[in-house]
Coordinates of C-alpha atoms in Angstrom, one line a residue:
M4 CA -27.3 12.5 -22.7
S5 CA -28.0 9.0 -22.6
I6 CA -25.9 6.0 -23.5
R7 CA -28.1 4.9 -25.3
L8 CA -27.3 8.8 -27.4
R9 CA -24.0 8.2 -26.9
L10 CA -24.1 4.8 -28.3
T11 CA -26.0 5.7 -31.2
L12 CA -24.3 9.3 -32.0
L13 CA -20.9 6.9 -31.5
Y14 CA -22.1 4.2 -34.7
S15 CA -23.7 7.0 -36.8
G16 CA -19.7 9.0 -36.4
I17 CA -17.7 6.3 -37.0
L18 CA -20.6 5.6 -40.6
V19 CA -20.1 8.7 -41.7
C20 CA -16.4 9.0 -41.6
T21 CA -16.4 5.2 -43.4
L22 CA -18.5 6.3 -46.0
V23 CA -17.1 9.8 -46.7
I24 CA -13.3 8.4 -46.5
F25 CA -14.7 5.4 -49.1
S26 CA -15.9 8.0 -51.4
V27 CA -13.4 10.0 -51.3
V28 CA -11.1 7.4 -52.6
L29 CA -13.4 5.9 -55.0
Y30 CA -14.1 9.0 -57.0
V31 CA -10.3 9.7 -56.9
L32 CA -9.4 6.4 -58.3
V33 CA -12.7 6.5 -60.7
A34 CA -11.6 10.0 -61.9
R35 CA -7.6 9.0 -62.4
F36 CA -8.6 6.0 -63.6
S37 CA -11.3 7.7 -66.9
L38 CA -8.5 10.2 -67.2
Q39 CA -6.0 7.2 -67.9
W40 CA -8.4 5.6 -70.0
Q41 CA -9.1 9.0 -71.8
E42 CA -4.8 9.8 -71.9
R43 CA -4.4 7.0 -73.8
A44 CA -6.9 6.6 -76.4
L45 CA -5.7 10.2 -77.6
A46 CA -2.2 8.9 -77.7
E47 CA -3.3 5.8 -80.2
E48 CA -5.1 8.3 -82.6
A49 CA -2.6 10.4 -82.9
A50 CA -0.5 7.0 -83.1
Q51 CA -2.5 5.9 -85.3
I52 CA -3.0 9.6 -87.7
V53 CA 0.6 9.8 -88.0
T54 CA 1.1 6.5 -89.4
Q55 CA -1.1 6.5 -91.7
G56 CA 0.2 7.0 -95.8
E57 CA -1.5 10.4 -96.1
F58 CA -1.0 12.2 -93.3
R59 CA 0.5 15.5 -94.4
L60 CA 1.7 18.5 -92.0
T61 CA -0.3 20.6 -94.3
V62 CA -3.0 18.6 -95.4
I63 CA -5.0 16.7 -92.3
R64 CA -6.9 13.7 -93.1
T65 CA -7.7 11.2 -90.8
P66 CA -8.6 7.4 -90.4
Q67 CA -11.8 6.5 -91.4
G68 CA -14.0 5.0 -88.4
K69 CA -10.0 4.8 -86.6
V70 CA -10.9 8.2 -85.2
A71 CA -14.1 9.2 -82.8
I72 CA -15.0 12.1 -85.1
P73 CA -16.8 15.0 -84.1
Q74 CA -15.4 14.4 -80.7
T75 CA -11.7 14.4 -81.9
F76 CA -9.5 17.1 -83.1
V77 CA -6.7 17.7 -84.8
Q78 CA -4.1 20.3 -85.4
T79 CA -0.5 20.6 -86.8
R80 CA 1.6 23.0 -85.7
D81 CA 5.9 23.3 -87.6
L82 CA 9.0 23.8 -85.2
S83 CA 8.2 27.1 -83.8
G84 CA 4.7 26.6 -82.5
Q85 CA 2.8 28.1 -85.2
V86 CA -0.1 26.2 -86.4
I87 CA -0.7 25.2 -90.1
S88 CA -3.4 23.1 -90.5
R89 CA -6.3 22.2 -88.3
S90 CA -9.6 20.0 -88.5
I91 CA -12.6 20.9 -89.7
N92 CA -14.5 20.6 -86.8
L93 CA -12.5 23.4 -84.6
N94 CA -14.1 26.1 -86.7
G95 CA -10.9 28.5 -86.6
Y96 CA -10.3 27.4 -82.6
E97 CA -6.4 26.9 -81.7
L98 CA -6.0 23.6 -79.9
P99 CA -3.9 25.5 -77.4
L100 CA 0.2 24.5 -76.4
S101 CA 2.3 25.4 -74.3
S102 CA 5.8 27.2 -73.7
Q103 CA 7.3 24.2 -71.8
G104 CA 5.5 21.5 -74.6
L105 CA 6.6 23.2 -77.2
T106 CA 10.2 23.0 -75.6
A107 CA 9.8 19.6 -74.2
L108 CA 8.5 18.2 -78.2
T109 CA 10.9 20.4 -79.5
N110 CA 14.0 19.9 -77.5
G111 CA 13.7 17.6 -75.5
P112 CA 13.3 14.2 -74.6
A113 CA 9.8 13.8 -74.8
T114 CA 7.9 12.1 -77.4
G115 CA 4.3 13.2 -76.0
W116 CA 2.5 16.2 -74.3
L117 CA -0.7 16.1 -72.4
E118 CA -2.9 19.3 -71.1
I119 CA -5.7 19.7 -70.0
V120 CA -7.0 23.7 -70.8
R121 CA -10.5 24.7 -70.1
T122 CA -12.7 26.5 -72.7
D123 CA -15.8 28.0 -72.0
N124 CA -17.4 24.3 -72.8
G125 CA -15.9 23.1 -70.5
R126 CA -12.3 21.0 -70.0
L127 CA -10.4 19.4 -72.9
L128 CA -7.5 17.3 -73.3
V129 CA -5.2 17.8 -75.3
Y130 CA -2.3 15.3 -76.5
S131 CA 0.8 16.9 -78.5
R132 CA 3.4 14.6 -80.2
T133 CA 6.4 15.3 -82.4
V134 CA 5.8 14.2 -86.1
T135 CA 9.3 12.4 -88.1
A136 CA 10.9 12.1 -91.0
N137 CA 14.0 10.8 -91.9
G138 CA 14.6 11.0 -88.3
Q139 CA 13.5 13.5 -87.9
P140 CA 11.7 16.1 -86.2
V141 CA 9.7 18.6 -88.9
G142 CA 6.3 18.6 -87.0
I143 CA 3.7 18.5 -84.0
L144 CA 0.6 17.0 -84.8
Q145 CA -2.5 17.8 -81.1
V146 CA -5.1 15.6 -80.7
A147 CA -7.6 17.0 -78.0
R148 CA -10.9 15.5 -76.8
P149 CA -13.7 16.6 -74.9
L150 CA -13.9 16.0 -71.2
A151 CA -17.6 16.9 -70.7
D152 CA -18.8 13.6 -70.7
L153 CA -16.3 12.4 -68.0
D154 CA -16.8 15.5 -66.0
Q155 CA -20.8 14.9 -66.0
A156 CA -20.3 11.0 -65.4
L157 CA -18.3 12.3 -62.3
A158 CA -20.8 14.4 -61.8
M159 CA -23.1 12.4 -61.4
L160 CA -21.1 10.0 -59.3
R161 CA -21.1 12.6 -56.4
R162 CA -24.2 13.2 -56.7
Y163 CA -24.7 9.8 -56.1
L164 CA -22.0 9.2 -53.2
T165 CA -23.3 12.0 -51.3
V166 CA -27.1 11.1 -51.2
G167 CA -25.8 7.7 -50.8
T168 CA -24.0 8.7 -47.1
V169 CA -27.3 10.7 -45.6
V170 CA -29.3 8.6 -46.4
S171 CA -27.0 6.2 -45.0
T172 CA -26.5 7.8 -42.1
I173 CA -30.1 8.8 -41.3
T174 CA -31.2 5.2 -41.7
A175 CA -27.7 3.3 -39.2
F176 CA -28.7 6.4 -36.9
F177 CA -32.3 5.1 -36.3
V178 CA -31.3 2.1 -36.2
G179 CA -28.6 2.5 -34.3
W180 CA -30.9 3.9 -32.0
V181 CA -33.7 0.9 -32.1
L182 CA -31.0 -1.5 -31.3
A183 CA -29.2 0.1 -28.5
G184 CA -32.3 0.5 -27.1
A185 CA -32.8 -3.1 -27.5
S186 CA -29.5 -4.3 -25.9
L187 CA -30.0 -1.5 -22.7
R188 CA -33.3 -2.4 -22.0
P189 CA -32.1 -5.4 -20.3
I190 CA -30.2 -2.8 -18.3
N191 CA -32.7 0.1 -17.3
R192 CA -35.0 -2.9 -16.6
I193 CA -31.6 -4.2 -14.3
T194 CA -32.3 -0.2 -12.9
Q195 CA -35.6 -0.7 -12.5
I196 CA -34.9 -3.6 -10.1
A197 CA -32.7 -1.6 -7.9
R198 CA -34.3 0.7 -7.4
E199 CA -37.2 -1.1 -6.5
I200 CA -35.0 -3.2 -3.5
G201 CA -33.4 -0.4 -2.5
Q202 CA -37.1 1.3 -2.1
A203 CA -38.3 -1.7 -0.4
R204 CA -35.1 -2.3 1.6
D205 CA -35.9 -5.8 0.5
F206 CA -32.6 -7.3 -0.3
S207 CA -33.9 -11.1 -0.5
R208 CA -35.3 -10.0 -4.3
R209 CA -33.1 -11.2 -6.8
V210 CA -32.7 -9.8 -10.4
D211 CA -34.2 -12.8 -12.9
Y212 CA -31.8 -13.1 -16.1
D213 CA -32.2 -15.6 -19.2
G214 CA -30.2 -14.1 -21.3
P215 CA -26.6 -15.6 -22.5
N216 CA -23.4 -15.7 -20.6
D217 CA -22.4 -12.1 -21.7
E218 CA -21.1 -8.5 -20.0
I219 CA -24.6 -7.9 -19.0
G220 CA -24.5 -11.8 -17.4
A221 CA -21.5 -10.9 -15.6
L222 CA -23.7 -8.4 -14.3
V223 CA -26.4 -9.6 -13.2
T224 CA -24.6 -12.1 -11.3
T225 CA -22.8 -9.6 -9.4
L226 CA -25.3 -7.6 -8.7
N227 CA -26.8 -10.6 -7.3
E228 CA -23.8 -11.6 -5.3
M229 CA -23.8 -8.1 -4.1
L230 CA -27.7 -8.4 -2.9
T231 CA -26.6 -11.5 -0.8
E232 CA -23.8 -9.9 0.9
L233 CA -26.0 -7.0 1.7
Q234 CA -29.3 -8.8 2.5
A235 CA -26.7 -10.9 5.1
A236 CA -25.2 -7.2 6.1
Y237 CA -28.9 -5.9 6.8
Q238 CA -29.8 -8.9 8.9
Q239 CA -26.7 -8.7 10.9
V240 CA -27.2 -5.2 11.4
E241 CA -30.3 -5.9 12.2
H242 CA -29.3 -8.1 15.0
A243 CA -26.8 -6.3 16.1
L244 CA -29.4 -2.9 16.5
Q245 CA -32.2 -6.1 18.3
A246 CA -28.6 -6.6 20.7
Q247 CA -28.2 -2.8 21.5
R248 CA -31.2 -3.0 22.1
R249 CA -31.4 -6.4 24.2
F250 CA -28.0 -5.0 26.2
V251 CA -29.2 -1.0 27.2
A252 CA -32.5 -2.5 28.7
D253 CA -31.0 -5.0 30.7
A254 CA -28.4 -2.7 31.6
S255 CA -30.4 -0.5 33.1
H256 CA -32.7 -2.4 34.4
E257 CA -29.5 -4.2 36.7
L258 CA -28.1 -0.1 36.8
R259 CA -31.5 0.5 38.6
T260 CA -31.9 -2.1 40.7
P261 CA -28.5 -0.7 43.2
L262 CA -29.1 2.6 41.9
T263 CA -33.2 2.2 44.1
T264 CA -31.0 0.2 46.8
L265 CA -28.3 3.2 47.4
R266 CA -31.3 6.0 47.1
G267 CA -33.5 4.3 50.1
N268 CA -30.2 3.3 52.1
V269 CA -28.7 7.3 51.5
E270 CA -32.6 8.5 52.6
L271 CA -33.1 5.8 55.8
L272 CA -29.7 7.8 56.6
Q273 CA -31.2 11.2 56.8
R274 CA -34.0 10.2 58.5
E275 CA -34.7 12.4 61.8
P276 CA -34.6 11.5 64.4
P277 CA -31.1 9.4 63.2
L278 CA -31.0 5.5 63.7
P279 CA -29.4 3.1 66.4
L280 CA -25.4 3.0 65.5
E281 CA -26.1 -0.7 64.3
E282 CA -28.6 -0.1 61.7
Q283 CA -26.6 3.5 60.6
R284 CA -23.6 0.5 60.2
A285 CA -25.7 -1.8 58.0
I286 CA -27.0 0.4 56.0
L287 CA -23.4 1.7 55.4
A288 CA -22.9 -1.9 54.5
D289 CA -25.0 -2.3 52.1
V290 CA -24.1 0.9 50.0
A291 CA -20.8 -0.2 49.9
A292 CA -22.1 -3.4 48.8
E293 CA -24.0 -2.0 46.5
I294 CA -21.4 0.3 45.0
E295 CA -19.1 -2.7 44.1
R296 CA -21.5 -4.6 42.5
M297 CA -22.1 -1.6 40.0
I298 CA -18.1 -1.4 40.1
R299 CA -18.4 -4.9 38.8
L300 CA -21.0 -4.3 36.6
V301 CA -20.1 -1.1 34.7
R302 CA -15.8 -3.8 34.5
E303 CA -18.2 -5.8 32.5
L304 CA -20.1 -3.6 30.7
L305 CA -16.9 -1.7 28.8
T306 CA -15.0 -4.6 28.9
L307 CA -18.2 -6.3 26.4
A308 CA -18.2 -3.3 24.9
R309 CA -14.2 -3.6 24.0
A310 CA -14.8 -6.7 22.4
D311 CA -18.3 -5.1 20.9
A312 CA -15.9 -2.5 19.0
G313 CA -14.0 -5.2 17.2
L314 CA -10.5 -5.9 20.2
R315 CA -7.6 -6.6 18.6
P316 CA -6.0 -8.9 21.3
R317 CA -2.4 -9.1 21.7
L318 CA -1.7 -12.8 19.9
E319 CA 2.1 -14.6 21.9
P320 CA 2.5 -17.7 22.6
V321 CA 1.7 -17.9 26.7
Q322 CA 2.4 -21.1 27.7
L323 CA -1.0 -22.5 29.4
G324 CA 0.0 -24.8 32.7
S325 CA 1.8 -21.8 34.3
L326 CA -1.5 -19.8 33.2
V327 CA -3.7 -21.9 34.8
E328 CA -2.3 -22.8 37.9
D329 CA -1.8 -18.7 38.7
A330 CA -5.6 -18.9 37.3
V331 CA -6.0 -21.1 40.0
R332 CA -4.4 -19.8 42.6
Q333 CA -6.1 -16.4 42.1
A334 CA -9.4 -18.0 42.3
Q335 CA -9.6 -20.0 45.2
L336 CA -8.0 -16.9 47.1
L337 CA -11.7 -15.1 46.4
R338 CA -13.7 -18.5 47.0
P339 CA -11.4 -20.5 49.7
R340 CA -13.7 -23.6 48.9
P341 CA -14.5 -25.7 48.0
V342 CA -10.6 -26.7 46.8
A343 CA -9.8 -26.2 43.1
R344 CA -6.8 -28.2 42.4
V345 CA -5.0 -28.2 38.8
R346 CA -3.7 -31.5 36.4
V347 CA -1.2 -30.7 33.6
E348 CA -0.2 -34.0 31.7
R349 CA 1.0 -32.3 29.0
D350 CA 1.8 -28.9 29.1
V351 CA 1.5 -26.9 26.0
V352 CA 1.7 -23.6 24.5
V353 CA -1.1 -22.0 22.6
R354 CA -1.0 -18.3 20.6
A355 CA -3.8 -15.9 22.4
D356 CA -3.5 -12.6 24.8
R357 CA -2.5 -14.3 28.0
D358 CA -4.4 -11.3 29.8
L359 CA -7.4 -12.3 28.1
L360 CA -7.1 -15.5 28.7
Y361 CA -6.5 -15.1 31.9
Q362 CA -9.4 -13.4 32.2
V363 CA -11.9 -16.2 31.0
L364 CA -10.2 -18.8 33.2
L365 CA -11.3 -16.7 36.5
I366 CA -14.6 -16.3 34.9
L367 CA -15.2 -19.9 34.9
L368 CA -13.8 -20.8 37.5
D369 CA -15.7 -18.9 39.4
N370 CA -18.9 -20.2 38.2
A371 CA -17.6 -23.3 39.2
L372 CA -16.3 -22.1 42.8
K373 CA -19.9 -20.5 43.4
Y374 CA -22.4 -23.0 42.0
T375 CA -20.8 -26.3 43.5
P376 CA -20.8 -27.4 47.1
E377 CA -18.1 -27.0 49.6
D378 CA -17.4 -30.8 49.8
G379 CA -17.8 -30.9 45.7
M380 CA -14.3 -30.4 43.7
V381 CA -13.0 -28.4 40.8
E382 CA -10.4 -29.2 38.3
A383 CA -9.2 -27.0 35.9
T384 CA -7.1 -29.6 33.6
V385 CA -4.4 -28.5 29.4
V386 CA -6.5 -30.7 26.9
V387 CA -4.9 -31.4 23.7
E388 CA -7.6 -32.0 19.9
Q389 CA -6.6 -32.0 16.7
G390 CA -4.3 -28.9 16.5
R391 CA -6.3 -27.4 19.0
A392 CA -5.5 -27.1 22.5
G393 CA -7.0 -25.3 25.6
I394 CA -8.2 -25.7 29.1
A395 CA -10.9 -27.5 30.5
V396 CA -13.0 -26.5 33.7
R397 CA -14.9 -29.1 35.3
D398 CA -17.1 -29.0 38.3
T399 CA -19.3 -31.0 40.3
G400 CA -21.9 -28.2 40.9
I401 CA -25.4 -28.1 40.4
G402 CA -25.1 -28.4 36.7
I403 CA -27.5 -26.8 34.1
D404 CA -30.5 -27.7 32.9
P405 CA -30.1 -28.5 29.4
A406 CA -33.5 -26.0 28.3
I407 CA -31.1 -23.3 29.0
M408 CA -28.1 -24.8 27.5
P409 CA -28.1 -22.4 24.7
H410 CA -28.9 -19.3 26.0
I411 CA -26.1 -19.3 28.8
F412 CA -24.3 -17.1 27.0
E413 CA -26.6 -14.3 26.5
R414 CA -25.3 -11.0 28.3
F415 CA -27.1 -10.8 31.5
F416 CA -29.1 -14.1 31.4
R417 CA -29.2 -16.5 34.5
G418 CA -30.8 -18.7 34.5
D419 CA -32.7 -20.9 37.0
S420 CA -32.8 -19.6 40.9
A421 CA -30.2 -21.3 41.9
R422 CA -27.9 -19.6 39.2
S423 CA -29.3 -15.8 40.8
G424 CA -28.3 -13.8 42.9
E425 CA -25.6 -12.2 43.2
G426 CA -23.9 -12.9 39.8
T427 CA -24.3 -9.6 36.5
G428 CA -25.0 -12.5 34.3
L429 CA -22.5 -10.8 31.8
G430 CA -19.5 -13.3 32.8
L431 CA -19.9 -16.1 30.0
A432 CA -20.9 -14.1 28.1
I433 CA -17.7 -11.9 28.3
A434 CA -15.6 -15.4 28.8
K435 CA -17.0 -16.1 25.5
S436 CA -16.9 -12.6 23.5
L437 CA -13.0 -12.4 24.2
L438 CA -11.9 -16.3 23.3
E439 CA -13.5 -15.0 19.5
A440 CA -11.5 -12.1 20.2
M441 CA -9.3 -14.2 20.1
R442 CA -9.9 -17.2 17.5
G443 CA -10.8 -19.5 19.7
E444 CA -13.9 -22.2 21.2
I445 CA -15.9 -22.2 24.4
R446 CA -17.9 -25.6 25.0
V447 CA -19.8 -26.5 27.5
V448 CA -21.0 -30.4 28.3
S449 CA -23.1 -30.5 31.9
R450 CA -25.8 -32.7 33.9
P451 CA -27.5 -31.0 36.0
G452 CA -27.0 -32.7 39.3
E453 CA -23.7 -33.9 38.4
G454 CA -21.3 -30.8 37.3
S455 CA -20.0 -29.2 34.4
I456 CA -17.4 -29.8 32.1
F457 CA -16.7 -26.3 30.4
T458 CA -13.4 -26.3 27.2
V459 CA -11.3 -23.9 26.1
L460 CA -9.6 -23.9 22.6
L461 CA -7.4 -22.1 21.6
P462 CA -4.9 -22.7 18.0
V463 CA -1.2 -24.5 19.5
E464 CA 1.5 -22.1 19.1
P465 CA 3.5 -24.2 15.5
A466 CA 6.2 -25.2 17.2
S467 CA 4.7 -26.9 20.1
A468 CA 2.6 -28.5 17.8
E469 CA 4.4 -31.8 17.7
G470 CA 3.3 -34.8 20.0
E471 CA -0.2 -33.3 20.1
A472 CA -1.1 -37.5 19.5
R473 CA 0.3 -38.0 22.8
A474 CA -1.1 -34.8 24.4
A475 CA -4.0 -35.6 27.2
P476 CA -7.5 -36.0 25.8
S477 CA -10.0 -33.0 26.4
L478 CA -12.9 -33.9 29.0
V479 CA -16.3 -34.5 27.3
S480 CA -18.9 -35.3 30.3
P481 CA -19.1 -35.1 34.6
A482 CA -17.5 -37.9 36.0

């Protein structure tokens, strides 16, 4: 069942209940007030008959112009209930008086008694009262009037109320159907547009609405906001899929090269007759180097996969001074030349994952040592700026060409021939992913032939944030 039909039935049902209750109340009130008017009229007629000077229990004379003859019937009884006299229009018919009425009039305090009786010609309203003489009851006077006119008027009222209720309900149903359709038309249009957007996957499209800022306006606003979020999410997924495809292609290419080399070397070792011992040793050394390269590549790919899967670093206070000293010492062991030095003018505590930050520093120091001549210089400095702190790694190496600067953090990007060779092109991408997981940032400033400065910044631990204004400034350009 559609909302339009449910709303129409609801409107119609409410209207039917309202009209039925109104009709019943109106009918009951009209019937009651009409009957009360008839009762008062009979009581007044009875009083007029009793107070006339010629009234006798044995002879009924009605005052001219005061009693509605022939619509009013008059009858007298004695105190025992026997009929004494009746008006001519009764034609021998006896007005009834119940035993309860007789007892109430003769023995009780009541001076008047009303009864409604049913006859062959319809209902009859009978009013009975005592007649007194010298303060003592001597008989009973009964005045009656037929209720045919009242019953006919009430029956007509019932027909009018019934017909009015039916006609009003039918009219309300069709009017409610039209109004519900008009009210739901914008929603139907929104549904159609949403269906078209879903089928075409065109999340850049929006729902146009020029109506008031009511519930439908709020719905359109919410739907457009949702489409904006969906568009951003869809674009993000598209970019992620493209990056994943590019990553898989690059990883396949990087792994294919050492595997091809290994297969060629194994084929050389399987040749008959065997190669000289010196050549075999050289081939085995090449095999070991390629295996080490593959191990390093797989380890870096796993690190990137963890970062892409939503790496959750264990953030804790990390003292930069001791960390940078340990990292420089470890990097120097791997590459003794050129010499790297540490400059800590102010030790600062940041909130980071110590192991991940240590890995980032090793990547930056290894790159700096790799691309700096043996007579050059590499320096790691603790820096503080605007509520954040970190480490700047400065070298006097070959620098980075401005044309490739925007791509240095891309995966498997190794730049020009001067920077190609033993690397996998994943180091800076790993460093950037790990820093983003720790809510940090990495920046680079470089000049070809003069050197580069890679600056890592992280949130400062609140307990150590005092005195940042006196901290050492960060390096902004190569010396």
